[in-house]
mmCIF file of C-alpha atoms and ligand atoms in Angstrom:
data_model
loop_
_atom_site.group_PDB
_atom_site.id
_atom_site.type_symbol
_atom_site.label_atom_id
_atom_site.label_comp_id
_atom_site.label_asym_id
_atom_site.label_seq_id
_atom_site.Cartn_x
_atom_site.Cartn_y
_atom_site.Cartn_z
ATOM 1 C CA MET A 21 -54.646 -65.396 -46.985
ATOM 2 C CA ASN A 22 -52.945 -67.628 -49.525
ATOM 3 C CA GLN A 23 -49.731 -69.556 -48.942
ATOM 4 C CA ILE A 24 -47.440 -67.120 -50.747
ATOM 5 C CA ASN A 25 -48.776 -64.078 -48.908
ATOM 6 C CA ARG A 26 -48.444 -65.867 -45.599
ATOM 7 C CA LYS A 27 -44.814 -66.743 -46.383
ATOM 8 C CA GLU A 28 -44.068 -63.153 -47.400
ATOM 9 C CA GLU A 29 -45.595 -61.946 -44.170
ATOM 10 C CA VAL A 30 -43.440 -64.280 -42.108
ATOM 11 C CA ILE A 31 -40.316 -63.171 -43.964
ATOM 12 C CA ARG A 32 -41.286 -59.505 -43.458
ATOM 13 C CA ARG A 33 -41.832 -59.979 -39.757
ATOM 14 C CA ASP A 34 -38.537 -61.830 -39.401
ATOM 15 C CA ASN A 35 -36.774 -58.840 -40.889
ATOM 16 C CA VAL A 36 -38.304 -56.206 -38.659
ATOM 17 C CA ARG A 37 -35.866 -54.583 -36.279
ATOM 18 C CA ILE A 38 -36.675 -53.258 -32.829
ATOM 19 C CA ALA A 39 -34.923 -50.090 -31.692
ATOM 20 C CA ALA A 40 -34.901 -49.194 -28.002
ATOM 21 C CA SER A 41 -35.330 -45.500 -27.234
ATOM 22 C CA VAL A 42 -33.556 -44.924 -23.933
ATOM 23 C CA LEU A 43 -35.443 -41.691 -23.178
ATOM 24 C CA ASN A 44 -37.572 -43.347 -20.516
ATOM 25 C CA CYS A 45 -35.134 -45.860 -19.076
ATOM 26 C CA ASN A 46 -33.821 -45.751 -15.508
ATOM 27 C CA PHE A 47 -30.978 -43.213 -15.804
ATOM 28 C CA LEU A 48 -29.545 -44.062 -12.417
ATOM 29 C CA HIS A 49 -28.607 -47.379 -14.010
ATOM 30 C CA LEU A 50 -28.054 -46.420 -17.632
ATOM 31 C CA ALA A 51 -25.242 -48.933 -18.233
ATOM 32 C CA ASP A 52 -27.330 -51.776 -16.783
ATOM 33 C CA GLU A 53 -30.379 -50.722 -18.775
ATOM 34 C CA LEU A 54 -28.345 -50.788 -21.989
ATOM 35 C CA LYS A 55 -26.846 -54.158 -21.134
ATOM 36 C CA ASN A 56 -30.229 -55.642 -20.228
ATOM 37 C CA VAL A 57 -32.009 -54.388 -23.315
ATOM 38 C CA GLN A 58 -29.223 -55.689 -25.553
ATOM 39 C CA ASP A 59 -29.255 -59.054 -23.782
ATOM 40 C CA ALA A 60 -33.021 -59.082 -24.310
ATOM 41 C CA GLY A 61 -32.454 -59.047 -28.063
ATOM 42 C CA VAL A 62 -32.941 -55.482 -29.205
ATOM 43 C CA ASP A 63 -31.461 -54.720 -32.638
ATOM 44 C CA LEU A 64 -30.629 -51.047 -32.290
ATOM 45 C CA ILE A 65 -30.292 -48.289 -29.718
ATOM 46 C CA HIS A 66 -32.172 -45.091 -30.557
ATOM 47 C CA LEU A 67 -30.781 -41.923 -28.953
ATOM 48 C CA ASP A 68 -33.214 -39.013 -28.761
ATOM 49 C CA VAL A 69 -31.291 -35.743 -28.905
ATOM 50 C CA MET A 70 -33.396 -32.699 -27.961
ATOM 51 C CA ASP A 71 -32.360 -29.050 -27.907
ATOM 52 C CA GLY A 72 -35.196 -27.270 -26.060
ATOM 53 C CA HIS A 73 -35.957 -25.274 -29.241
ATOM 54 C CA PHE A 74 -37.149 -27.637 -31.935
ATOM 55 C CA VAL A 75 -38.903 -29.535 -29.161
ATOM 56 C CA PRO A 76 -39.788 -28.203 -25.699
ATOM 57 C CA ASN A 77 -37.444 -30.568 -23.886
ATOM 58 C CA LEU A 78 -33.748 -31.301 -23.378
ATOM 59 C CA SER A 79 -32.111 -34.697 -23.391
ATOM 60 C CA PHE A 80 -28.720 -36.091 -24.344
ATOM 61 C CA GLY A 81 -25.546 -34.469 -25.597
ATOM 62 C CA VAL A 82 -22.344 -35.846 -27.097
ATOM 63 C CA PRO A 83 -20.753 -36.767 -23.706
ATOM 64 C CA ILE A 84 -23.526 -39.295 -23.035
ATOM 65 C CA LEU A 85 -23.170 -40.718 -26.536
ATOM 66 C CA LYS A 86 -19.399 -41.082 -26.042
ATOM 67 C CA ALA A 87 -19.883 -42.695 -22.646
ATOM 68 C CA ILE A 88 -22.323 -45.350 -23.805
ATOM 69 C CA ARG A 89 -20.724 -46.183 -27.138
ATOM 70 C CA PRO A 90 -18.081 -48.596 -25.780
ATOM 71 C CA ILE A 91 -20.692 -50.825 -24.106
ATOM 72 C CA LEU A 92 -22.928 -51.095 -27.181
ATOM 73 C CA LYS A 93 -22.902 -54.309 -29.215
ATOM 74 C CA VAL A 94 -25.660 -53.085 -31.516
ATOM 75 C CA PRO A 95 -25.674 -50.004 -33.776
ATOM 76 C CA ILE A 96 -26.757 -46.661 -32.395
ATOM 77 C CA PHE A 97 -29.061 -44.365 -34.364
ATOM 78 C CA SER A 98 -29.081 -40.735 -33.220
ATOM 79 C CA HIS A 99 -32.426 -38.992 -33.710
ATOM 80 C CA LEU A 100 -31.662 -35.261 -33.769
ATOM 81 C CA MET A 101 -34.650 -33.189 -32.651
ATOM 82 C CA VAL A 102 -32.711 -29.945 -32.944
ATOM 83 C CA ILE A 103 -32.963 -26.799 -35.038
ATOM 84 C CA GLU A 104 -30.298 -26.373 -37.718
ATOM 85 C CA PRO A 105 -29.051 -29.962 -37.403
ATOM 86 C CA GLU A 106 -26.335 -29.113 -39.946
ATOM 87 C CA ASN A 107 -24.473 -27.399 -37.070
ATOM 88 C CA LEU A 108 -24.504 -30.486 -34.836
ATOM 89 C CA ILE A 109 -24.243 -33.442 -37.195
ATOM 90 C CA GLU A 110 -20.440 -33.437 -37.201
ATOM 91 C CA LYS A 111 -20.397 -33.653 -33.397
ATOM 92 C CA PHE A 112 -22.721 -36.643 -33.236
ATOM 93 C CA ILE A 113 -21.572 -38.472 -36.324
ATOM 94 C CA ILE A 114 -18.335 -39.922 -34.975
ATOM 95 C CA GLU A 115 -20.035 -42.188 -32.451
ATOM 96 C CA SER A 116 -23.288 -42.813 -34.376
ATOM 97 C CA ASP A 117 -24.041 -45.467 -36.983
ATOM 98 C CA ALA A 118 -26.935 -43.432 -38.342
ATOM 99 C CA ILE A 119 -28.035 -39.835 -38.027
ATOM 100 C CA ILE A 120 -31.679 -38.932 -38.478
ATOM 101 C CA PHE A 121 -32.629 -35.257 -38.643
ATOM 102 C CA HIS A 122 -35.974 -33.511 -38.978
ATOM 103 C CA ILE A 123 -36.910 -32.059 -42.348
ATOM 104 C CA GLU A 124 -38.841 -29.302 -40.516
ATOM 105 C CA ALA A 125 -35.701 -28.237 -38.647
ATOM 106 C CA SER A 126 -33.261 -27.609 -41.488
ATOM 107 C CA LYS A 127 -33.032 -25.092 -44.301
ATOM 108 C CA LYS A 128 -30.155 -27.133 -45.714
ATOM 109 C CA PRO A 129 -31.315 -30.758 -45.877
ATOM 110 C CA GLU A 130 -29.032 -31.522 -48.845
ATOM 111 C CA HIS A 131 -26.053 -30.320 -46.851
ATOM 112 C CA CYS A 132 -27.093 -32.470 -43.856
ATOM 113 C CA LEU A 133 -27.324 -35.530 -46.093
ATOM 114 C CA GLU A 134 -23.953 -34.753 -47.638
ATOM 115 C CA LEU A 135 -22.317 -34.535 -44.205
ATOM 116 C CA ILE A 136 -23.800 -37.859 -43.131
ATOM 117 C CA ASN A 137 -23.213 -39.751 -46.373
ATOM 118 C CA ASN A 138 -19.665 -38.414 -46.780
ATOM 119 C CA ALA A 139 -18.875 -39.728 -43.308
ATOM 120 C CA ASN A 140 -20.108 -43.168 -44.423
ATOM 121 C CA ARG A 141 -22.969 -43.210 -41.952
ATOM 122 C CA LEU A 142 -26.605 -44.027 -42.618
ATOM 123 C CA ALA A 143 -28.778 -40.977 -43.242
ATOM 124 C CA GLY A 144 -32.376 -40.648 -42.171
ATOM 125 C CA ILE A 145 -35.023 -37.965 -42.446
ATOM 126 C CA ALA A 146 -37.708 -37.679 -39.767
ATOM 127 C CA LEU A 147 -41.190 -36.312 -40.386
ATOM 128 C CA ASN A 148 -43.486 -34.877 -37.725
ATOM 129 C CA PRO A 149 -47.080 -36.157 -37.705
ATOM 130 C CA ASP A 150 -48.345 -33.040 -39.519
ATOM 131 C CA THR A 151 -45.601 -33.005 -42.144
ATOM 132 C CA ALA A 152 -46.611 -34.255 -45.576
ATOM 133 C CA LEU A 153 -44.887 -37.384 -46.755
ATOM 134 C CA GLU A 154 -44.158 -35.756 -50.102
ATOM 135 C CA THR A 155 -41.580 -33.439 -48.493
ATOM 136 C CA ILE A 156 -39.073 -36.279 -48.598
ATOM 137 C CA ALA A 157 -39.560 -36.957 -52.321
ATOM 138 C CA PRO A 158 -36.533 -34.870 -53.440
ATOM 139 C CA PHE A 159 -34.189 -36.774 -51.122
ATOM 140 C CA LEU A 160 -34.982 -40.386 -51.951
ATOM 141 C CA ASN A 161 -31.627 -40.911 -53.675
ATOM 142 C CA ASN A 162 -29.668 -40.018 -50.593
ATOM 143 C CA ILE A 163 -31.435 -41.531 -47.623
ATOM 144 C CA TYR A 164 -31.312 -44.901 -45.928
ATOM 145 C CA GLU A 165 -34.341 -44.327 -43.714
ATOM 146 C CA ILE A 166 -37.556 -42.368 -43.306
ATOM 147 C CA LEU A 167 -38.538 -41.967 -39.667
ATOM 148 C CA ILE A 168 -42.265 -41.369 -39.387
ATOM 149 C CA MET A 169 -43.163 -39.773 -36.063
ATOM 150 C CA SER A 170 -46.276 -41.246 -34.533
ATOM 151 C CA VAL A 171 -46.332 -38.673 -31.720
ATOM 152 C CA ASN A 172 -45.380 -35.008 -31.691
ATOM 153 C CA PRO A 173 -41.682 -35.173 -30.777
ATOM 154 C CA GLY A 174 -40.382 -34.049 -27.415
ATOM 155 C CA PHE A 175 -41.499 -36.595 -24.847
ATOM 156 C CA GLY A 176 -41.633 -40.317 -24.321
ATOM 157 C CA GLY A 177 -44.762 -42.076 -23.150
ATOM 158 C CA GLN A 178 -47.268 -40.316 -25.428
ATOM 159 C CA GLY A 179 -50.250 -41.901 -27.158
ATOM 160 C CA PHE A 180 -49.818 -43.318 -30.655
ATOM 161 C CA ILE A 181 -51.405 -41.287 -33.483
ATOM 162 C CA SER A 182 -53.367 -43.913 -35.396
ATOM 163 C CA THR A 183 -53.286 -42.137 -38.800
ATOM 164 C CA THR A 184 -49.603 -43.144 -38.854
ATOM 165 C CA ILE A 185 -50.590 -46.573 -40.182
ATOM 166 C CA ASP A 186 -51.932 -44.996 -43.358
ATOM 167 C CA LYS A 187 -48.844 -42.772 -43.645
ATOM 168 C CA VAL A 188 -46.653 -45.878 -43.485
ATOM 169 C CA LYS A 189 -48.637 -47.510 -46.298
ATOM 170 C CA ARG A 190 -48.293 -44.370 -48.415
ATOM 171 C CA ALA A 191 -44.556 -44.198 -47.663
ATOM 172 C CA LYS A 192 -44.169 -47.808 -48.739
ATOM 173 C CA ARG A 193 -45.918 -46.982 -52.035
ATOM 174 C CA LEU A 194 -43.871 -43.822 -52.589
ATOM 175 C CA ILE A 195 -40.630 -45.752 -52.096
ATOM 176 C CA LYS A 196 -41.750 -48.605 -54.334
ATOM 177 C CA ASP A 197 -42.909 -46.267 -57.104
ATOM 178 C CA ALA A 198 -39.534 -44.542 -56.985
ATOM 179 C CA GLY A 199 -37.817 -47.933 -57.281
ATOM 180 C CA LYS A 200 -35.817 -47.406 -54.075
ATOM 181 C CA LYS A 201 -34.968 -49.542 -51.084
ATOM 182 C CA ILE A 202 -35.524 -47.227 -48.153
ATOM 183 C CA VAL A 203 -36.173 -48.353 -44.623
ATOM 184 C CA ILE A 204 -39.349 -47.138 -42.894
ATOM 185 C CA ALA A 205 -39.158 -46.518 -39.157
ATOM 186 C CA VAL A 206 -41.949 -45.444 -36.821
ATOM 187 C CA ASP A 207 -41.267 -43.650 -33.552
ATOM 188 C CA GLY A 208 -43.570 -42.778 -30.665
ATOM 189 C CA GLY A 209 -46.227 -44.620 -28.706
ATOM 190 C CA VAL A 210 -45.287 -47.969 -30.245
ATOM 191 C CA ASN A 211 -46.590 -50.812 -28.098
ATOM 192 C CA THR A 212 -47.496 -54.481 -28.240
ATOM 193 C CA SER A 213 -51.030 -53.621 -29.401
ATOM 194 C CA ASN A 214 -50.113 -51.560 -32.466
ATOM 195 C CA ALA A 215 -46.854 -53.306 -33.489
ATOM 196 C CA CYS A 216 -48.490 -55.931 -35.725
ATOM 197 C CA SER A 217 -50.543 -53.369 -37.662
ATOM 198 C CA LEU A 218 -47.447 -51.251 -38.167
ATOM 199 C CA ILE A 219 -45.406 -54.205 -39.394
ATOM 200 C CA ASP A 220 -48.181 -55.302 -41.733
ATOM 201 C CA ALA A 221 -48.378 -51.745 -43.085
ATOM 202 C CA GLY A 222 -44.688 -51.945 -44.025
ATOM 203 C CA VAL A 223 -42.570 -50.766 -41.095
ATOM 204 C CA ASP A 224 -38.987 -52.061 -41.005
ATOM 205 C CA ILE A 225 -37.860 -50.532 -37.698
ATOM 206 C CA LEU A 226 -40.104 -50.064 -34.667
ATOM 207 C CA VAL A 227 -38.761 -47.578 -32.143
ATOM 208 C CA ALA A 228 -40.054 -48.283 -28.659
ATOM 209 C CA GLY A 229 -39.139 -46.680 -25.367
ATOM 210 C CA THR A 230 -41.731 -46.730 -22.606
ATOM 211 C CA THR A 231 -43.188 -50.036 -23.755
ATOM 212 C CA ILE A 232 -39.847 -51.787 -23.266
ATOM 213 C CA PHE A 233 -38.393 -49.946 -20.289
ATOM 214 C CA ARG A 234 -41.577 -49.920 -18.222
ATOM 215 C CA SER A 235 -42.157 -53.627 -18.791
ATOM 216 C CA LYS A 236 -41.160 -56.361 -16.354
ATOM 217 C CA ASN A 237 -39.485 -58.576 -18.916
ATOM 218 C CA TYR A 238 -37.686 -56.791 -21.760
ATOM 219 C CA ALA A 239 -37.139 -59.980 -23.789
ATOM 220 C CA ASP A 240 -40.844 -60.887 -23.702
ATOM 221 C CA THR A 241 -41.830 -57.356 -24.719
ATOM 222 C CA ILE A 242 -39.335 -57.281 -27.589
ATOM 223 C CA ARG A 243 -40.586 -60.668 -28.775
ATOM 224 C CA LEU A 244 -44.176 -59.400 -28.748
ATOM 225 C CA LEU A 245 -43.168 -56.264 -30.636
ATOM 226 C CA ARG A 246 -41.710 -58.442 -33.406
ATOM 227 C CA CYS A 247 -45.185 -59.879 -33.831
ATOM 228 C CA LEU A 248 -44.003 -63.330 -34.826
ATOM 229 C CA LYS A 249 -46.646 -65.988 -34.685
HETATM 230 C C1 LIG B 317 -40.203 -38.722 -29.017
HETATM 231 C C2 LIG B 317 -38.992 -39.594 -29.265
HETATM 232 C C3 LIG B 317 -39.295 -41.066 -29.249
HETATM 233 C C4 LIG B 317 -39.987 -41.524 -28.025
HETATM 234 C C5 LIG B 317 -40.136 -43.014 -27.933
HETATM 235 O O1 LIG B 317 -39.854 -37.392 -29.126
HETATM 236 O O2 LIG B 317 -38.421 -39.311 -30.514
HETATM 237 O O3 LIG B 317 -38.139 -41.808 -29.575
HETATM 238 O O4 LIG B 317 -39.427 -41.031 -26.866
HETATM 239 O O5 LIG B 317 -40.634 -43.293 -26.699
HETATM 240 P P1 LIG B 317 -42.058 -43.935 -26.448
HETATM 241 O O6 LIG B 317 -41.944 -45.312 -26.981
HETATM 242 O O7 LIG B 317 -42.184 -43.845 -24.987
HETATM 243 O O8 LIG B 317 -43.088 -43.116 -27.176
HETATM 244 ZN ZN1 LIG B 318 -36.918 -40.774 -31.328
#
């Protein structure tokens, strides 16, 4: 690798953000878990909202979001895995810095984006592993982030789907060809073994849950996920 490429790679890796998904943390000590993961250097908190319909699981509602918000020093991104997100966005938006909804779950994606952007929050669209990347093409003007799912949504602790790496590369190209600056996030099964390949493929935000919260030392794990040499 030549000097310039190496420098670009270092700059890229320096800019990668790590988001902690609290789905698999120790809920008996939620406040401590949030404090510890922030002290360990995480950049964002990722809140997985599940409705038992879009995904076969239930998780957090607005009361939890309201309760944790005051102790957060980093932004919180709410990942809505719910059908008809347009009906819930206004409830989650007040306490969230970003709202990410699934393209598969809404018949009114433009309306969702309008609600989020009009509230001056960051808007993201999430894609399930089987959803074609091209489905986001009409929305590139109005989104901050594409969240590429690297597991089928619903549960933490699943195995990473390796074809995601190629999807990230194609997303990077799609965004570049459109002349946009859109953040690429990957969510599900992210660990210290696949982080570097994901970053090299073009990921800007790595969402990691089990890998961080089941590790002994959160700071060491977060450092490894950043993949700095
Ligand atoms: C999956 C969620 C993810 C996931 C991350 O439905 O959206 O945020 O729980 O957790 P790990 O890192 O355990 O896959
Ligand atoms: Zn998520």
